[in-house]
Coordinates of C-alpha atoms in Angstrom, one line a residue:
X1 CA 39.3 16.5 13.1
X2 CA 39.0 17.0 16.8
X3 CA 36.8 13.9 17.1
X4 CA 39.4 12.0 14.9
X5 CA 42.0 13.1 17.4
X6 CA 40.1 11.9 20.5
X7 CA 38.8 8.5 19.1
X8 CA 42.7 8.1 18.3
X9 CA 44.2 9.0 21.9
X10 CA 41.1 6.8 23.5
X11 CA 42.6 3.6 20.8
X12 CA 46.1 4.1 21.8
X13 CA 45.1 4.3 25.6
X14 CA 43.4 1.2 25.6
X15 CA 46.3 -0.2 24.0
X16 CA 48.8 0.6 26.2
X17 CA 46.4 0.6 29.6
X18 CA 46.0 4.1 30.6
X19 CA 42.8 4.3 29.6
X20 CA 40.7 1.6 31.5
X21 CA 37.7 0.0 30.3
X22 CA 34.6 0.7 31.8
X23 CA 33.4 -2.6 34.0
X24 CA 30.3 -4.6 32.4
X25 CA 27.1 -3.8 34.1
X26 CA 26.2 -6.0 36.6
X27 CA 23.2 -8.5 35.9
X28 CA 19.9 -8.1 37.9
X29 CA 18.9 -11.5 39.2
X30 CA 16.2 -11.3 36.7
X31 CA 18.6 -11.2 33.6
X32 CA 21.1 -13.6 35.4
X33 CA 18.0 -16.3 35.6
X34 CA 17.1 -15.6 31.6
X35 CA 20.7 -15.4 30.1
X36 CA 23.0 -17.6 32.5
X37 CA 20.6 -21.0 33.1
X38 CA 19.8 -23.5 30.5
X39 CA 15.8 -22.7 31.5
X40 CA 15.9 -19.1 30.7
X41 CA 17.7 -19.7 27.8
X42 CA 15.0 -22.1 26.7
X43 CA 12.1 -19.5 27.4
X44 CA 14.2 -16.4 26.1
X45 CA 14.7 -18.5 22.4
X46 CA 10.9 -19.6 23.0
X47 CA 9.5 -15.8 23.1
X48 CA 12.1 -14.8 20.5
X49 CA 11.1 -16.6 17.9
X50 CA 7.2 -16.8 18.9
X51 CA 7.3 -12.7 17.9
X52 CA 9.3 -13.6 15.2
X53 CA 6.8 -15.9 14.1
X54 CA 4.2 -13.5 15.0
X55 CA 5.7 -10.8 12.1
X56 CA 6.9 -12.6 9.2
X57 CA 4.3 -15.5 9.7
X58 CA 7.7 -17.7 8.8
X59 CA 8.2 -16.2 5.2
X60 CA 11.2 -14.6 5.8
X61 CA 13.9 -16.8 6.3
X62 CA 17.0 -13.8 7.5
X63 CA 15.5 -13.8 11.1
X64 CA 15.6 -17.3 11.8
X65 CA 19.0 -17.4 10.5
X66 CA 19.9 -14.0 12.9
X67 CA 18.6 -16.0 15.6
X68 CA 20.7 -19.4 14.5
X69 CA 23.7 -17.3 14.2
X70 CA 23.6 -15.7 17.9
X71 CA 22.5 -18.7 19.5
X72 CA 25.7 -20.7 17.6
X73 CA 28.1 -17.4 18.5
X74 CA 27.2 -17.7 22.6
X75 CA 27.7 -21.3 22.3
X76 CA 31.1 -20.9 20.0
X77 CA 32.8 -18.3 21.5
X78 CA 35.9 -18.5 18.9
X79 CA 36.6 -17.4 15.6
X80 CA 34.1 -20.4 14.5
X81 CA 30.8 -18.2 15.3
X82 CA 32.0 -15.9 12.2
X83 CA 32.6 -19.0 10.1
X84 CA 29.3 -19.6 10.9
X85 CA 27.6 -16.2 10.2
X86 CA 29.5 -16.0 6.8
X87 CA 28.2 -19.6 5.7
X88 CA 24.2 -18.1 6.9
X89 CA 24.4 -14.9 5.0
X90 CA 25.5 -16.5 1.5
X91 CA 23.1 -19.0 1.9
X92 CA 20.2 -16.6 2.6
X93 CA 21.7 -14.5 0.0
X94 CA 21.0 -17.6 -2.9
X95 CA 17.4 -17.7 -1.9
X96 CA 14.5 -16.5 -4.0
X97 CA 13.0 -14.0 -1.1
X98 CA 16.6 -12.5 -1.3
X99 CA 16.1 -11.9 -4.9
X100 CA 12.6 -10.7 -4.3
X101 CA 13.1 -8.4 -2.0
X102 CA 16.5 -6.7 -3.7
X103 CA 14.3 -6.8 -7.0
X104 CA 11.4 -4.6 -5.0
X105 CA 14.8 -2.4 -3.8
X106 CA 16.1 -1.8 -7.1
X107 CA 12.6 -1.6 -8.0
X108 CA 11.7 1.4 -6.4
X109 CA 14.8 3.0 -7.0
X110 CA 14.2 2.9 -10.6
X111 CA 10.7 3.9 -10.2
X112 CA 12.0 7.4 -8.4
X113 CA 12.9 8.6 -12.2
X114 CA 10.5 9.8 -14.7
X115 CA 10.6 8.5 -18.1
X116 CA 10.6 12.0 -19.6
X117 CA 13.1 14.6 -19.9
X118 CA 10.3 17.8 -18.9
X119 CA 11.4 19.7 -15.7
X120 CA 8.5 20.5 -13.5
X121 CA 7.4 23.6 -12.4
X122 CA 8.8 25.1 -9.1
X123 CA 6.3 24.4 -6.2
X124 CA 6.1 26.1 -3.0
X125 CA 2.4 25.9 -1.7
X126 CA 0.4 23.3 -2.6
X127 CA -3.6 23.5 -2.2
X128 CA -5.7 20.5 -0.5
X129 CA -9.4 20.4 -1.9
X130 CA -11.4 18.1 1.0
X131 CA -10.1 17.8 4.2
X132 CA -11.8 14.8 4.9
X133 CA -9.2 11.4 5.9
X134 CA -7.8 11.5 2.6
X135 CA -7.3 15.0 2.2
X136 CA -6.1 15.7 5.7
X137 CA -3.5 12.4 4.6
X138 CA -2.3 14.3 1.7
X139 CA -2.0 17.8 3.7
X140 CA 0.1 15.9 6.5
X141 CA 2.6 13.8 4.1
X142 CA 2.8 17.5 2.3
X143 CA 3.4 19.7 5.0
X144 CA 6.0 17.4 6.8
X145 CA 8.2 17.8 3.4
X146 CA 8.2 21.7 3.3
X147 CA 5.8 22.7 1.5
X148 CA 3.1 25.8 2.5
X149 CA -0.3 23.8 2.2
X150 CA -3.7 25.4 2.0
X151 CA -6.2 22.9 3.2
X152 CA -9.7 23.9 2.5
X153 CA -13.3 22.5 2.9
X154 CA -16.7 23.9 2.5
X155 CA -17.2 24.7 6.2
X156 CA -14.7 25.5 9.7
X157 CA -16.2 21.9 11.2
X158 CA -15.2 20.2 7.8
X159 CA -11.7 21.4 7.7
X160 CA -11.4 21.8 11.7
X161 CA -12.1 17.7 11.6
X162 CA -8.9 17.4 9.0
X163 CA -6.8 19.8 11.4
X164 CA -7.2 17.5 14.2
X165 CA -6.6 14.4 12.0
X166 CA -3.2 15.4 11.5
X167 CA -2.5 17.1 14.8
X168 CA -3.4 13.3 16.4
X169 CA -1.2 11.8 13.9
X170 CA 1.7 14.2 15.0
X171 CA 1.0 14.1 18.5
X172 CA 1.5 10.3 18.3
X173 CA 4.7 10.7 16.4
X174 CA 5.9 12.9 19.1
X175 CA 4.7 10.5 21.7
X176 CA 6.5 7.8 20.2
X177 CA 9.7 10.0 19.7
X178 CA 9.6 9.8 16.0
X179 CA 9.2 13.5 15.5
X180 CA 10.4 16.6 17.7
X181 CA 8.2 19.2 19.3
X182 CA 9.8 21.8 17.2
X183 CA 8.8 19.7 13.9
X184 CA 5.5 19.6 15.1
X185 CA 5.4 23.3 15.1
X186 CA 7.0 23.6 12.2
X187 CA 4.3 21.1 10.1
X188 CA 1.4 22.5 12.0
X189 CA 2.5 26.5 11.0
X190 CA 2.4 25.2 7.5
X191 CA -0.9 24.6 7.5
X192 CA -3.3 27.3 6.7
X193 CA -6.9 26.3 7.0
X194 CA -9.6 27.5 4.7
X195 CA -13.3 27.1 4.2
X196 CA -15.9 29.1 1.6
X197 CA -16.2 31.3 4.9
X198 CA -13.3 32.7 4.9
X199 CA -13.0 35.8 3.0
X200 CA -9.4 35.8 2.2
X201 CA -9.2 32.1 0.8
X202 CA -8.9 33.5 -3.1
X203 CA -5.9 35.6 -1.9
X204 CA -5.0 32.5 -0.8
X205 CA -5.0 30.3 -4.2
X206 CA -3.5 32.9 -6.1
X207 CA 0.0 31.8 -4.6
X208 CA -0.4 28.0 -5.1
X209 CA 1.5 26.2 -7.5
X210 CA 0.1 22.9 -7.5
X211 CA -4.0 22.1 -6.3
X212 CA -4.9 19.1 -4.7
X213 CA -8.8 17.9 -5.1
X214 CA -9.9 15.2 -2.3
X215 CA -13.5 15.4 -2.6
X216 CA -16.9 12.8 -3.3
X217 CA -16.1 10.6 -6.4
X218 CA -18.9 12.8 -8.4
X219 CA -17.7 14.2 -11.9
X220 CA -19.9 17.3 -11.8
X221 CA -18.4 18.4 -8.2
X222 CA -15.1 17.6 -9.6
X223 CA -15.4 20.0 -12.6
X224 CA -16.9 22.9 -10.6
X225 CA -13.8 22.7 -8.7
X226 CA -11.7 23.1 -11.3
X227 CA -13.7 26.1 -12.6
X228 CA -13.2 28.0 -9.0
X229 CA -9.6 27.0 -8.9
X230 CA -9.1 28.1 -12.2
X231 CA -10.4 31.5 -11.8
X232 CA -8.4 32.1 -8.5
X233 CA -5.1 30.7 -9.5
X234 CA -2.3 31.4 -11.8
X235 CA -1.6 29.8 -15.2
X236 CA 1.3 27.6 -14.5
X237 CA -0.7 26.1 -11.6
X238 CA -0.9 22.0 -11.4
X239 CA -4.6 20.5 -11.1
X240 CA -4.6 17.1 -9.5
X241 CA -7.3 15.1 -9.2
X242 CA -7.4 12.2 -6.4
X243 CA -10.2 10.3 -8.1
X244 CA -10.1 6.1 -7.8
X245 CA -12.3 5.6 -10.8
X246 CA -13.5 8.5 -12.9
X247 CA -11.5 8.9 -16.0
X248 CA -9.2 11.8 -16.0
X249 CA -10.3 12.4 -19.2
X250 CA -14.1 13.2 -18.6
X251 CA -12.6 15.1 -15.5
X252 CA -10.4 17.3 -17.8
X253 CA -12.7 17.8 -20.8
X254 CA -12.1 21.0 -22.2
X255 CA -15.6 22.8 -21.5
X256 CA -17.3 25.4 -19.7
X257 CA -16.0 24.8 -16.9
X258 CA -12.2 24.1 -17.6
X259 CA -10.1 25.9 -20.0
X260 CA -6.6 24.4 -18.5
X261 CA -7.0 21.4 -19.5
X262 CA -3.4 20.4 -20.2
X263 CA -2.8 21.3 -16.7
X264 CA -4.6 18.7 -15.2
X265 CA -3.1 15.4 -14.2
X266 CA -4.3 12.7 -11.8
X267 CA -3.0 11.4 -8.7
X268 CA -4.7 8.2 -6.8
X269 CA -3.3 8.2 -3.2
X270 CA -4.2 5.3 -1.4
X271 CA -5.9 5.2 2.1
X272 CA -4.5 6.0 5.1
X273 CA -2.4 8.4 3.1
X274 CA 0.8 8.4 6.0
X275 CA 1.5 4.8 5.9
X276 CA 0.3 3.6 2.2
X277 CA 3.7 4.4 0.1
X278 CA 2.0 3.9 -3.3
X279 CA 0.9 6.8 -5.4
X280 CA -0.4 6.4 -8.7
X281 CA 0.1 9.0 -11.3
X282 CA -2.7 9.1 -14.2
X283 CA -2.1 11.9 -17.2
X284 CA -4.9 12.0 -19.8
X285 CA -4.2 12.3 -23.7
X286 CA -3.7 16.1 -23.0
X287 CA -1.4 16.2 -20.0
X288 CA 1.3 18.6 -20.9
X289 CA 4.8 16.9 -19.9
X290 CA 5.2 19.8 -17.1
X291 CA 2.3 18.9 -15.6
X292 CA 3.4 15.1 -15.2
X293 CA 6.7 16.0 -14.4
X294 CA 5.1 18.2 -11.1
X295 CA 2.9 15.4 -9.8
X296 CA 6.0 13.3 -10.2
X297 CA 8.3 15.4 -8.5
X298 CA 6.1 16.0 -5.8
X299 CA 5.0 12.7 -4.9
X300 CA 8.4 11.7 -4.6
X301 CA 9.2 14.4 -2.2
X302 CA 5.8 13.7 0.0
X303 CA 8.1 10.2 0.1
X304 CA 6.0 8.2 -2.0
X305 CA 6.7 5.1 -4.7
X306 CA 5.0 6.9 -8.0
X307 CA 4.0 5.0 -10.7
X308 CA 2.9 6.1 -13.8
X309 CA -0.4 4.7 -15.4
X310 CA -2.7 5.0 -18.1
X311 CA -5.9 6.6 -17.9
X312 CA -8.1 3.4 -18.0
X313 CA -11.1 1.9 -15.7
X314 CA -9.9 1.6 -12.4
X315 CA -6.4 2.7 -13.2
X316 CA -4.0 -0.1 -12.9
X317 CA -4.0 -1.1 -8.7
X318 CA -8.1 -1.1 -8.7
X319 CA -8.0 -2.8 -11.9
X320 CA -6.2 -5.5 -10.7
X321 CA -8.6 -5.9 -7.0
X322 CA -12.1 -5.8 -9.7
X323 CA -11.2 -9.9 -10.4
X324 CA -10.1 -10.4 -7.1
X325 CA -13.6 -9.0 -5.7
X326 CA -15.2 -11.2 -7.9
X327 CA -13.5 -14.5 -7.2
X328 CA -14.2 -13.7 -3.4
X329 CA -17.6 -13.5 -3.9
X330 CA -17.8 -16.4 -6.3
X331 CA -15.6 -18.3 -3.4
X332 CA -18.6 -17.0 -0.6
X333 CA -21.2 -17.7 -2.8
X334 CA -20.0 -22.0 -3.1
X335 CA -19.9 -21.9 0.7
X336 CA -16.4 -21.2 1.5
X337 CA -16.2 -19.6 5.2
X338 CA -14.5 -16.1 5.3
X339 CA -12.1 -17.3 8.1
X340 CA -11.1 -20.4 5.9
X341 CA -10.6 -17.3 2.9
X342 CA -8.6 -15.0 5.3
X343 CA -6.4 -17.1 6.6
X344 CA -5.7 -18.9 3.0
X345 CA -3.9 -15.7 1.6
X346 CA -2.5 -14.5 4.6
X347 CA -0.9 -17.6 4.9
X348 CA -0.1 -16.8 1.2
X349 CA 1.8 -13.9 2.4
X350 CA -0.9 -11.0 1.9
X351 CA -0.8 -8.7 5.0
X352 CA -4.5 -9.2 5.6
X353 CA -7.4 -12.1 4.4
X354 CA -9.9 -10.6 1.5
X355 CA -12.7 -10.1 3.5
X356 CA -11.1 -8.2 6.1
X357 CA -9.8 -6.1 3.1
X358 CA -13.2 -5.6 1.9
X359 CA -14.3 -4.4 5.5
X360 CA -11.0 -2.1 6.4
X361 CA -11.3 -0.2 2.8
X362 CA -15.3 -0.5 3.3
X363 CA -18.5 -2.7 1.9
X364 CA -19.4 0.0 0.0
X365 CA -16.1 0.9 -1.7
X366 CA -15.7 -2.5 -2.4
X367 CA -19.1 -2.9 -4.0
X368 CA -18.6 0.4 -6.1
X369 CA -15.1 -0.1 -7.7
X370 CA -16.5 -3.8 -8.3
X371 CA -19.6 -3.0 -9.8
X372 CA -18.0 -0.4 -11.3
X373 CA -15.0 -2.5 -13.4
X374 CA -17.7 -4.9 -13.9
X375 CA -20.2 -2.6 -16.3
X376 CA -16.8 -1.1 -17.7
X377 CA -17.1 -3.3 -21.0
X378 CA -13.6 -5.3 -19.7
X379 CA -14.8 -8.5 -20.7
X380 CA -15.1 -11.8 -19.1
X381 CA -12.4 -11.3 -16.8
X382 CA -14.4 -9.1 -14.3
X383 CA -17.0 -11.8 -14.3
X384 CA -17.9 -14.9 -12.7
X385 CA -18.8 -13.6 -9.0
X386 CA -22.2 -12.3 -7.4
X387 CA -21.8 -8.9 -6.8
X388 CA -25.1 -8.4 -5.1
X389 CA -23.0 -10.3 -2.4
X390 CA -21.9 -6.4 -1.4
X391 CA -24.5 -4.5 -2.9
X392 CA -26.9 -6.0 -0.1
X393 CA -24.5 -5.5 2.7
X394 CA -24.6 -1.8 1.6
X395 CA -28.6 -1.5 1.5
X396 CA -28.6 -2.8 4.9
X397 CA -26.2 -0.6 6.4
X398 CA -23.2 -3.1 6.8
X399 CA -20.3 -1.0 5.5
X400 CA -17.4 -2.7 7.3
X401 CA -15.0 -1.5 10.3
X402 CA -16.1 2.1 10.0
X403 CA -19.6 1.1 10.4
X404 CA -18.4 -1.4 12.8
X405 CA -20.3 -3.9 10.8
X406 CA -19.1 -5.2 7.8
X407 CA -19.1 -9.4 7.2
X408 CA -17.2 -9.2 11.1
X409 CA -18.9 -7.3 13.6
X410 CA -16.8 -4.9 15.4
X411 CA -17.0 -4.6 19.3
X412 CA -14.1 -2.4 20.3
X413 CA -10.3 -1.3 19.6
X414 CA -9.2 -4.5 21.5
X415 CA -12.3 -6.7 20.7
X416 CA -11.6 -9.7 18.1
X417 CA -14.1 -9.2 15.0
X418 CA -16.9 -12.1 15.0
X419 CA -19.4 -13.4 12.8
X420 CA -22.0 -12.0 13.8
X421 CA -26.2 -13.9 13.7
X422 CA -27.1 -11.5 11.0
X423 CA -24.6 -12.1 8.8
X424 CA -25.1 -16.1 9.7
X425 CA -28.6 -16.1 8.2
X426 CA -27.4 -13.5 5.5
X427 CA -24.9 -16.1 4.2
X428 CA -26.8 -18.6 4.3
X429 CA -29.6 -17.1 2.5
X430 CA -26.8 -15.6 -0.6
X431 CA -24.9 -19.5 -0.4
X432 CA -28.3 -21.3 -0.5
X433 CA -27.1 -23.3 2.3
X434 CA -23.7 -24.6 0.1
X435 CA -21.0 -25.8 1.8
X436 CA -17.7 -26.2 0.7
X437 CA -14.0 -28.0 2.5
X438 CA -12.6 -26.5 -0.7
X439 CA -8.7 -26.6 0.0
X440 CA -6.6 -24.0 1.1
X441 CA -4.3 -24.3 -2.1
X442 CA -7.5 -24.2 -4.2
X443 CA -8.7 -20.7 -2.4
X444 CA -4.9 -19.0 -3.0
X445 CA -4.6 -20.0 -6.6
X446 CA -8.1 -19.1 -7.7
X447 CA -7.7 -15.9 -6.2
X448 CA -4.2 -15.3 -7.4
X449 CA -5.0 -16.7 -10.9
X450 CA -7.5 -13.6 -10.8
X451 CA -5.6 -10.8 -9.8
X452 CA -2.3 -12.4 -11.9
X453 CA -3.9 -12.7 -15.3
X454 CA -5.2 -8.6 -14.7
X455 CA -2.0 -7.7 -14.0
X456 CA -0.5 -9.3 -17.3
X457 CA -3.6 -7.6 -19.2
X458 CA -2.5 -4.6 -18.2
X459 CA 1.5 -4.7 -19.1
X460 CA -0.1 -6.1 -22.1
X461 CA -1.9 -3.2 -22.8
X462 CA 1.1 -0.6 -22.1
X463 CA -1.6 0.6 -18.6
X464 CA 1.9 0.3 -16.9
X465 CA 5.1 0.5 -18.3
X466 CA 7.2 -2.6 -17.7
X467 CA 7.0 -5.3 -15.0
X468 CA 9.4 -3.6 -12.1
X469 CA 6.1 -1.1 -12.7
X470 CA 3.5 -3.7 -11.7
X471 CA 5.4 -5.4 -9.1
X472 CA 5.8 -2.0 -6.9
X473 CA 2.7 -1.1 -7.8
X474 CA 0.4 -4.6 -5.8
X475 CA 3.2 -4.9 -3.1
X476 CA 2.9 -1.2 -2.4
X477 CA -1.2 -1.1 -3.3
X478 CA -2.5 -4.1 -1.7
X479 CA 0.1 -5.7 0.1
X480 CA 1.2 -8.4 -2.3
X481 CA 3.4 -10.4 -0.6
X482 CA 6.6 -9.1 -0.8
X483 CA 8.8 -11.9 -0.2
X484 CA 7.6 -13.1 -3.5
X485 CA 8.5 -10.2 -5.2
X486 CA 5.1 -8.8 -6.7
X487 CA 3.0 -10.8 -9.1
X488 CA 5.6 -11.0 -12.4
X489 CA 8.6 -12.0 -10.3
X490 CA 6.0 -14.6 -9.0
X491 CA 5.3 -15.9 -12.3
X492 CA 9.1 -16.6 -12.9
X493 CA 9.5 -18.0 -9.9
X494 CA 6.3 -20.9 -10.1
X495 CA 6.9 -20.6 -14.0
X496 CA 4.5 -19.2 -16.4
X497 CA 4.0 -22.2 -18.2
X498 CA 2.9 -24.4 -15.4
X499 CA 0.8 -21.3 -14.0
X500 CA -0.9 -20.9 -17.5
X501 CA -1.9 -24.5 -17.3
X502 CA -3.4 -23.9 -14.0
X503 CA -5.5 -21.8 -15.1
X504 CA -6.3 -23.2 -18.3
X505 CA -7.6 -26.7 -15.7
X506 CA -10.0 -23.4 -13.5
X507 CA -11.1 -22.3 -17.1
X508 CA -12.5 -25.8 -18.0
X509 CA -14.7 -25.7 -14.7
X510 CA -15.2 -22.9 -13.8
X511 CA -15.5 -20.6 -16.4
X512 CA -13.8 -17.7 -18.9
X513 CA -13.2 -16.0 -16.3
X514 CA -10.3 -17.7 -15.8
X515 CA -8.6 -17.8 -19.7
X516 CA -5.2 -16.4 -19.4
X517 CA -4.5 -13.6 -21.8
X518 CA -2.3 -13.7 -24.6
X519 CA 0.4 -12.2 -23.0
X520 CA 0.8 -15.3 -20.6
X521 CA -0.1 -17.6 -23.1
X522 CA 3.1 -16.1 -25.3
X523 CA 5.3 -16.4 -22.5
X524 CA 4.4 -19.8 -21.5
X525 CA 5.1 -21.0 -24.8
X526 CA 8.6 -19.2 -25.2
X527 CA 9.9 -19.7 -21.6
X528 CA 10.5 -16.4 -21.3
X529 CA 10.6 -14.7 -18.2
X530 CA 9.5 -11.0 -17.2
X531 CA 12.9 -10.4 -15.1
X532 CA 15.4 -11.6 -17.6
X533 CA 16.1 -14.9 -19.7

């Protein structure tokens, strides 16, 4: 009320004059130069939109029109300049990046509500297994939303590494003013850090309601967890297992070493767990509805976009990348150069080119979710590639960035990634000397076709629930370009029938690989559209 009272007195005084206005800052000769002559102007407009080309690589058409609109207001300083700005903002409101984007908005609004009606269990401390990058991720994202977490590892140097992953990461959050020192001390006194040294860690476990396991992608590691956690921990305690390709099924197998089985639920974070927003939520046939109903509620609090999958090969985001892998290859192995493929679907709109994918999640991920997908009895439609393409960059060391050799060599933080001799002769050697100018429409739709037709497999297959469901989940994933809405909008907007047709012309020469399935087929012939009629 008192504010309400002053902000009225200060209107009225201004009215009237007896409060004066506080004189304009005076220009430096600097600023004069830029905003006052026709040649600063010029360079000012020059550098604005060079960054602006720089971020949205010209698929977002609101900032061009923000900059229209302020250059026409300085010109027009009337009532005109608003005419103006009305006239931009229902234009960029009709366009189909507009209704991308607000469908990705609604998207994950809808997405923040489970399905079922099952309230979750009240969680207060929540147990990291692994502190390595992705476990210290998931401690951090955890701790910074309240919650006591137990991070533990088998030795101090293990979990003293994920300690200081997270203090860095809040340090520089400080640093860049986006958190306060008290919050710092706050998150960091929520951490309590464990190893099998420390005698009291038990004592520990018995007060966490929800358990966390981060560790090597190895079943029988995976179960013996469970068996210690189970011993240690109380009955209505959540097991969650952050596994990227074991079924949660052979994980939870009722056995000798797990008898709470119905407690067990997955949950795939993706990597590096601060910034990646996706989280996807795997029960198995015997997830109780509590247990799902936790991970949910959870997630959503760590501030992730959950979305609930079923418990298949690769999940449904993996899935998806196991074509993709393969059509890269198959691209490398015809003689396609990897800048030619990186730029092609970043100038699609993907955030980064597939080979610098490959190298920033690591050679040797790549090769084992591919590989992987590929001996999962999927069919055709992991096919058509040269996977040994990876598996020899792994034998020889090459495991991308964090070996700082992957297909780029890796000089420094500031150094541009080159092509290096070794992996010259190494092409050459897998490519048989091919070459290929094969166009830069070519390279996006062959790769699209790929990870499109997976997508569609899985909604046909119930994996995810409905198509807002596999839009968030490859813009949020992998970075499909959002301006386009995720990969089903995508479809409606190019058409599925003309799309189907596409890939129908890839099937006749260059394989199966590239038959749509039924579902697209269905659609193509219906007109139907997966976001309304």
């Amino acid at each position: 009320q008192s504010l309400e009272k002053v902000a009225i007195e200060t209107a009225e005084g201004l009215a009237n004059g007896t409060v004066k206005k506080s004189k304009p800052k005076k220009k430096s000769l600097i600023n004069r130069l830029i905003e006052d002559t026709p040649p600063g102007q010029s360079l000012m407009w020059s550098k604005v939109k060079e960054t602006v080309d720089k971020n949205t690589d010209g698929n977002y058409p609101a900032p061009y029109e923000i900059i229209d609109c302020v250059k026409y207001g300085l010109a027009h300083p009337g009532m005109e300049k608003f005419k103006h700005e009305r006239e931009g903002f229902a234009k960029l409101a009709a366009t189909n990046e507009s209704a991308a984007l607000i469908g990705l908005f609604d998207g994950t609004t809808q997405m923040k509500k489970l399905s079922s009606d099952a309230e979750p269990i009240k969680v207060k401390k929540v147990a990291v297994m692994g502190a390595g990058l992705m476990g210290a991720g998931i401690a951090q994202v955890t701790a910074e939303k309240g919650y006591d977490v137990l991070l533990k590892d088998r030795d101090d140097t293990a979990v003293g590494r994920g300690v200081s992953y997270m203090t860095e990461n809040w340090e520089k959050k400080c640093k860049r003013k986006r958190m306060t020192n008290y919050e710092f001390n706050t998150n960091s006194s929520r951490v309590t850090p464990l190893s099998d040294n420390t005698e009291s860690w038990k004592r520990h476990f018995a007060g966490a309601d929800l358990v966390i396991e981060a560790v090597f992608e190895d079943l029988a590691l995976k179960r013996k967890i469970i068996q210690q956690v189970e011993e240690v921990t109380p009955d209505h305690c959540v097991f969650a297992t952050n596994t990227s390709a074991i079924p949660i099924a052979d994980i939870a197998a009722p056995g000798e070493e797990v008898k709470r089985s119905e407690n067990i639920v997955g949950m795939h974070y993706f990597s590096p767990v601060p910034q990646m927003p996706l989280l996807e939520i795997i029960p198995h046939a015997g997830t109780s509805d509590e247990a799902l109903a936790t991970a949910f509620a959870v997630g959503n609090k760590q501030g992730k976009t959950c979305v609930v999958v079923k418990d298949v090969p690769g999940f449904y985001v993996n899935r998806c990348l196991g074509p993709i892998l393969s059509e890269v290859t198959a691209l490398v192995k015809e003689g396609v150069p990897l800048d030619r493929l990186d730029k092609a679907m970043k100038n699609f709109g993907m955030p980064v080119g597939p080979i610098t994918l490959i190298d920033n999640v690591g050679v040797d991920v790549a090769s084992k979710v591919s590989n992987y997908l590929a001996s999962a009895d999927l069919g055709v439609r992991m096919g058509g590639g040269d996977l040994s393409l990876l598996t020899n960059m792994v034998e020889k060391g090459w495991l991308g960035k964090k070996s700082n050799q992957g297909f780029f060599t890796y000089s420094g933080k500031k150094g541009k990634p080159t092509v290096g001799p070794e992996v010259t002769t190494y092409l050459r050697e897998f490519t048989g000397g091919n070459t290929s100018d094969l166009s830069e429409t070519d390279i996006q739709n062959r790769i699209v076709a790929r990870l499109v037709n997976e997508a569609a497999m899985c909604l046909q297959d119930e994996i995810i629930e409905n198509p807002v469901c596999g839009d968030i989940g490859l813009v949020f994933g992998i970075g499909f370009a959002p301006f386009r809405g995720g990969v089903f909008r995508y479809l409606d907007s190019v058409g599925t029938s003309s799309f189907v047709d596409m890939m129908n012309g890839y099937a006749e020469t260059k394989g199966e690989q590239f038959e749509p399935v039924q579902l697209l087929k269905d659609y193509a012939a219906s007109g139907k559209k997966f976001h309304g009629n």
